[in-house]
Tab-separated table of C-alpha atoms in Angstrom:
chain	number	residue	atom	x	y	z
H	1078	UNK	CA	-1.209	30.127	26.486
H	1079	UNK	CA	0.938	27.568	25.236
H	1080	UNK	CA	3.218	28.952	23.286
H	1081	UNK	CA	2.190	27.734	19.967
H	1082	UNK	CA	1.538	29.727	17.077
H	1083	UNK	CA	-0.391	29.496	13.931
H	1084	UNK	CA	-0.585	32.105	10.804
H	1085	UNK	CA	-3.386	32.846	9.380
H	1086	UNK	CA	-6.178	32.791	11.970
H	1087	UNK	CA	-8.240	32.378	9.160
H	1088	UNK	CA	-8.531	31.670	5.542
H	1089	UNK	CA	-10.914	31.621	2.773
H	1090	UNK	CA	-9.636	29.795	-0.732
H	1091	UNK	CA	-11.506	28.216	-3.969
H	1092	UNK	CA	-11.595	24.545	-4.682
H	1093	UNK	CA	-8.530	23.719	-6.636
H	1094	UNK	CA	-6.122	26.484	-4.661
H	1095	UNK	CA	-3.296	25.247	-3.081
H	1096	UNK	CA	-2.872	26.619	0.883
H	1097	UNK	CA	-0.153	26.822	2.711
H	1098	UNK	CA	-0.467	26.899	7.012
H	1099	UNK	CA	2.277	27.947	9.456
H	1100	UNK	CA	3.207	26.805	12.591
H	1101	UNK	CA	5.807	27.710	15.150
H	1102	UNK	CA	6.540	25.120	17.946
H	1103	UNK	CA	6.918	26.142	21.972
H	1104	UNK	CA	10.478	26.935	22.993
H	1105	UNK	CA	12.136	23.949	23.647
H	1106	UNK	CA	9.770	21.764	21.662
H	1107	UNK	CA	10.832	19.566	18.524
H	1108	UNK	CA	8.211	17.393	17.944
H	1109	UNK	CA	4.990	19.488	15.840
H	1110	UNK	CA	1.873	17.145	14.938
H	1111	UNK	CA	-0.707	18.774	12.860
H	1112	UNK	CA	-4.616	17.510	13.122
H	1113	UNK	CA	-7.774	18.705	10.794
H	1114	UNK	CA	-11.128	19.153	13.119
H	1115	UNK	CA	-14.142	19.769	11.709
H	1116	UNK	CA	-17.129	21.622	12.951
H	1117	UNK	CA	-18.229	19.577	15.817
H	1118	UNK	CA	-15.799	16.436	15.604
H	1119	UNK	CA	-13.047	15.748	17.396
H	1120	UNK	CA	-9.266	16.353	16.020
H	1121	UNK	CA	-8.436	13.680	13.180
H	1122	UNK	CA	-4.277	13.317	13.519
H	1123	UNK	CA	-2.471	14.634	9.655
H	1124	UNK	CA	1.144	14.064	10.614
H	1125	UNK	CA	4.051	14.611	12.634
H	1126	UNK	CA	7.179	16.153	12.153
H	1127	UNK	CA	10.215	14.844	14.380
H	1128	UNK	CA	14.033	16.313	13.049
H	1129	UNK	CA	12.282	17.781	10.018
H	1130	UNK	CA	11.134	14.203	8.992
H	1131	UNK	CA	7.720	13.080	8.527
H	1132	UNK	CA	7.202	10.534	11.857
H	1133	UNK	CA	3.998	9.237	11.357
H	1134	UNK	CA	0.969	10.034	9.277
H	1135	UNK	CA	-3.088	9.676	9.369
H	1136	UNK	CA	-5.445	8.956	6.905
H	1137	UNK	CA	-4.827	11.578	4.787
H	1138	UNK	CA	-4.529	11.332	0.818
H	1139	UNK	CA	-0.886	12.767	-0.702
H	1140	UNK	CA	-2.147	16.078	-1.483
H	1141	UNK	CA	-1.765	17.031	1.991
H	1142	UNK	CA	2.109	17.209	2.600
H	1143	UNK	CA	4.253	19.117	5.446
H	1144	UNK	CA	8.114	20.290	6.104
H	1145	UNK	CA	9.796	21.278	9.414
H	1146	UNK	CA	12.948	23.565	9.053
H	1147	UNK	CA	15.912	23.487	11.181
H	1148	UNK	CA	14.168	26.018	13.842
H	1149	UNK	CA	11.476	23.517	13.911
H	1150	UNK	CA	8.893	25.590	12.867
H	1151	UNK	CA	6.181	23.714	10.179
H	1152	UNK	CA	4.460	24.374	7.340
H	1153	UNK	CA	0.669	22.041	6.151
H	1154	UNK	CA	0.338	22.122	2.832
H	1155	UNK	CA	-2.639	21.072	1.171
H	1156	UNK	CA	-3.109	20.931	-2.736
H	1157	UNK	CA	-6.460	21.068	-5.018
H	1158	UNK	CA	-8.253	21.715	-2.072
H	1159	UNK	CA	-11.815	20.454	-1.950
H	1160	UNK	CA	-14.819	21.708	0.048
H	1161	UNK	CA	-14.746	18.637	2.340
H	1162	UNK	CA	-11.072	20.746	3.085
H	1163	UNK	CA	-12.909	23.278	5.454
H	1164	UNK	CA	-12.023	22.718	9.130
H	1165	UNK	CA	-9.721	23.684	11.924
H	1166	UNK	CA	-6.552	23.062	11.515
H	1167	UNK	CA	-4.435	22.774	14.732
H	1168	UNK	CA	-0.680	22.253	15.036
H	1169	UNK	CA	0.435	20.756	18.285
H	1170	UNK	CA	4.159	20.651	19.701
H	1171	UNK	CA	5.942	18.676	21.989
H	1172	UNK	CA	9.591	17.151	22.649
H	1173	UNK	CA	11.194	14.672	22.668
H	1174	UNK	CA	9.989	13.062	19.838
H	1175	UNK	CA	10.363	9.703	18.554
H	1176	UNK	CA	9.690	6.757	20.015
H	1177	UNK	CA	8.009	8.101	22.920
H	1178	UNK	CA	4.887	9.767	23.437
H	1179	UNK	CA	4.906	13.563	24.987
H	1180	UNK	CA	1.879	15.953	25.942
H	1181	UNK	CA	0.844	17.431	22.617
H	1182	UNK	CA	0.333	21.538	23.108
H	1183	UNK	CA	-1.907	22.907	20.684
H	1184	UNK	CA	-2.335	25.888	18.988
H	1185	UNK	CA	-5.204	28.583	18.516
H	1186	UNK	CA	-5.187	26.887	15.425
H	1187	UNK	CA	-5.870	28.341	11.612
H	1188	UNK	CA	-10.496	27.760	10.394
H	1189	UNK	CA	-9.994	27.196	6.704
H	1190	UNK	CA	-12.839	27.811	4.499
H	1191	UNK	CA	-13.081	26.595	0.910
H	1192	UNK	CA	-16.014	27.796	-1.427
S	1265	UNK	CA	-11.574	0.273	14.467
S	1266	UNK	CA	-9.550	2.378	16.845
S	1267	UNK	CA	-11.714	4.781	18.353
S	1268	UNK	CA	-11.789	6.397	21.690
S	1269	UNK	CA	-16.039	7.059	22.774
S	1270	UNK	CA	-17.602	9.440	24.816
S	1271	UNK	CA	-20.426	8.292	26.752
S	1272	UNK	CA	-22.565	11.823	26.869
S	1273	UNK	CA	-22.589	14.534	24.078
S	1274	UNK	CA	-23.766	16.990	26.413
S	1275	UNK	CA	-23.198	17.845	30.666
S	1276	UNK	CA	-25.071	20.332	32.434
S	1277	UNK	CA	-24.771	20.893	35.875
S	1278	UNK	CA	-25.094	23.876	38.653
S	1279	UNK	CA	-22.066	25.832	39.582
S	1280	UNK	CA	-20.216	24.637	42.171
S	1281	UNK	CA	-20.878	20.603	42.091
S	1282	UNK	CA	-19.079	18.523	40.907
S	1283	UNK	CA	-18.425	17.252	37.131
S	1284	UNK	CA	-17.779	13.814	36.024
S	1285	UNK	CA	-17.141	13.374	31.786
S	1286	UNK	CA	-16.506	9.740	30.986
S	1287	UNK	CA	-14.589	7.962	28.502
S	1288	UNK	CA	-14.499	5.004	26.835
S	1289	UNK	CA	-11.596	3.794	24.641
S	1290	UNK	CA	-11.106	0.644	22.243
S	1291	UNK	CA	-7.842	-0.225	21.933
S	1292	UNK	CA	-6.229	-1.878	25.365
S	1293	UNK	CA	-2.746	-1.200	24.371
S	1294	UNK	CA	-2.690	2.138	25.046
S	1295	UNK	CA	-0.525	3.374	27.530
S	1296	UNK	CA	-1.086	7.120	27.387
S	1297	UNK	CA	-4.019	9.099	28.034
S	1298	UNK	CA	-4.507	13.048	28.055
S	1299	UNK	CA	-7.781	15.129	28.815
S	1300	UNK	CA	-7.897	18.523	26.581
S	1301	UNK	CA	-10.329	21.149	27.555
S	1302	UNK	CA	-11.541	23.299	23.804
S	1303	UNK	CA	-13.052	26.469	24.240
S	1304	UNK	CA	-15.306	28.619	21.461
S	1305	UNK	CA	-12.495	29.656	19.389
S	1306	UNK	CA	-9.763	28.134	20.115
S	1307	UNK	CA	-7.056	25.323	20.308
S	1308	UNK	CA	-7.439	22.537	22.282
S	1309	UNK	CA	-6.040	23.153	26.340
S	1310	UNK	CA	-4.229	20.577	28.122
S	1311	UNK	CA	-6.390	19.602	31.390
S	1312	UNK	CA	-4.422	16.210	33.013
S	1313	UNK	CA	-3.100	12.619	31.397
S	1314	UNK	CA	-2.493	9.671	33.240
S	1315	UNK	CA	-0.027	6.453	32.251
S	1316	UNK	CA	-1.330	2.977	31.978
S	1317	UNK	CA	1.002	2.273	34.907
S	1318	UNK	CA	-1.596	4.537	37.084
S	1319	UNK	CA	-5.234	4.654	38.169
S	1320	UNK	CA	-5.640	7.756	39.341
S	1321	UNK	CA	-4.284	11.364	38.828
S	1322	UNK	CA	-4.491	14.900	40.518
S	1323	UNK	CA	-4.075	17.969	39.660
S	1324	UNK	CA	-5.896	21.534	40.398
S	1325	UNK	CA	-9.515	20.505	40.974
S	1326	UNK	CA	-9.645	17.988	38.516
S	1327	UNK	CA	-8.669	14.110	38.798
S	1328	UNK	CA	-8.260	11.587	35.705
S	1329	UNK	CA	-9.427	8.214	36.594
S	1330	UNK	CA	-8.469	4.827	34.770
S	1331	UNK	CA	-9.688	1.871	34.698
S	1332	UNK	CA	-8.277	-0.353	32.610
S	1333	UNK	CA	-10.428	-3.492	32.848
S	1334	UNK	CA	-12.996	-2.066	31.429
S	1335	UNK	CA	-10.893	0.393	29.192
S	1336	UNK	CA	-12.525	3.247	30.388
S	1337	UNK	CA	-10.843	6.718	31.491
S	1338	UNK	CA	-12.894	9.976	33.455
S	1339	UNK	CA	-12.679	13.280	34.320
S	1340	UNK	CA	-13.530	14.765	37.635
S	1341	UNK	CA	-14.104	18.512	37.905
S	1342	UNK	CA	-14.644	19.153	41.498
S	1343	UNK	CA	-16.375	22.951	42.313
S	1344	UNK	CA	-17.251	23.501	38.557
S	1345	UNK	CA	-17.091	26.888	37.886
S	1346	UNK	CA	-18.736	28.746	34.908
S	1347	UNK	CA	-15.125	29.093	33.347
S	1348	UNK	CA	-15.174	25.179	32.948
S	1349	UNK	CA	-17.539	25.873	30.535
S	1350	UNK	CA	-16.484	24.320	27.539
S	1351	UNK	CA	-16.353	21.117	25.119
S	1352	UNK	CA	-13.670	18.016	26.671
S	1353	UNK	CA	-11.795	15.662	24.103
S	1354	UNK	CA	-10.134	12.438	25.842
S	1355	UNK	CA	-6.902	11.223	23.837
S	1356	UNK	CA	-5.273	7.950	23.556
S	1357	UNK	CA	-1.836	7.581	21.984
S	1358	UNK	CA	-1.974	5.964	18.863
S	1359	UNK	CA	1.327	5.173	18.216
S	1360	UNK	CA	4.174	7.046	15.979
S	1361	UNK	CA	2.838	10.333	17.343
S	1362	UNK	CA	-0.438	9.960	16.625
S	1363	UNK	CA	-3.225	10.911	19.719
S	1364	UNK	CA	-6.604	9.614	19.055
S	1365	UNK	CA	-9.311	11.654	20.114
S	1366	UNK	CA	-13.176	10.965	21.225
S	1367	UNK	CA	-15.900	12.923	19.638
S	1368	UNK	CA	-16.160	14.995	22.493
S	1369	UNK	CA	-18.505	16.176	25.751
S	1370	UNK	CA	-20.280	19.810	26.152
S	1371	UNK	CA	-20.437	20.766	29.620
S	1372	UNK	CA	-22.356	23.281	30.550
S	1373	UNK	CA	-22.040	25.141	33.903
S	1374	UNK	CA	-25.427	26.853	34.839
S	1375	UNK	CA	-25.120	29.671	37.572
């Protein structure tokens, strides 16, 4: 186990909803990165999260936005969700951030399903 | 396009030999690579990652090997136990936190 949690496990919402996804990093860790995989596909990167600013970001249109608070937990937001929306999401942490690149530790992750 | 490639969607081999997932990746400036091991279920597990400074990397029954020439990276699972069952994802660092990953490699450990 890594250390890194995600809330919900799972989710089922509507097209249109808005969903909110939690993440709390492993102690120590201030760096979280959150990736979308779909069924049989490798993670796609979202965004990171270094000092509860955005650090770097995928392709991924505007409706999919994230915070970090001062505990460095993180929140994925995604708005008018569409069925293409259905995947894995997986938050990852890792420290330092910044400029240098640090083993990622993922999640169990949160399997979004939009109908 | 960046991309990082796996070479075979699917591994099979008998418990107890040894495994060999390869790897290739497209873009030579990358100086960080990490093997993640993805069971049913479940968030992907860090395995090993190597520098771009190094060739080769131990650990516990596995070794990364890189070969930057040919921009190519592999996994060596030596004694492959049933537990390795599972699908393998080679990352490359893709700058501002990003990690790049392949499509991925089934293996399958057959008792």
């Amino acid at each position: 186990e890594t250390g890194v949690t995600q809330s919900p496990t799972h989710l089922i919402k509507t097209r249109g909803q808005q969903v909110t996804l939690r993440c709390s990093s492993q102690s120590g860790h201030n760096t979280v990165s959150w990736y979308q995989q779909a069924l049989g596909q490798g993670p796609q990167f979202i965004f990171q999260y270094y000092r509860e600013e955005e650090n770097g970001r995928g392709n991924f249109p505007p409706r999919f936005s994230g915070l970090q608070f001062p505990n460095y937990s993180s929140e994925l937001n995604v708005n008018a969700l569409e069925l293409d929306d259905s995947a894995l999401y997986l938050c990852a942490s890792s420290s330092p951030g910044g400029q240098f690149q640090e083993t990622q530790y993922f999640g169990p992750g949160t399997r979004l399903l939009v109908l | 396009g960046e991309s990082v490639g796996l070479h075979l969607p699917t591994l099979s081999v008998q418990e107890g030999d040894n495994s060999i997932i390869n790897c290739a990746y497209s873009n030579s400036a990358s100086d960080y690579f990490i093997w993640y091991k993805q069971e049913s279920g479940k968030g992907p597990q860090f395995i090993i990652d190597i520098r771009s400074n190094m060739d080769k990397r131990q650990g516990q029954r596995v070794t990364v090997l890189l070969n930057k020439t040919v921009k190519h990276l592999s996994l060596q699972i030596a004694a492959t136990q049933p537990g390795d069952s599972a699908v393998y994802f080679c990352a490359e660092n893709g700058g501002t936190g990003k990690l790049i990953f392949g499509q991925g490699t089934t293996l399958q450990v057959k008792p």
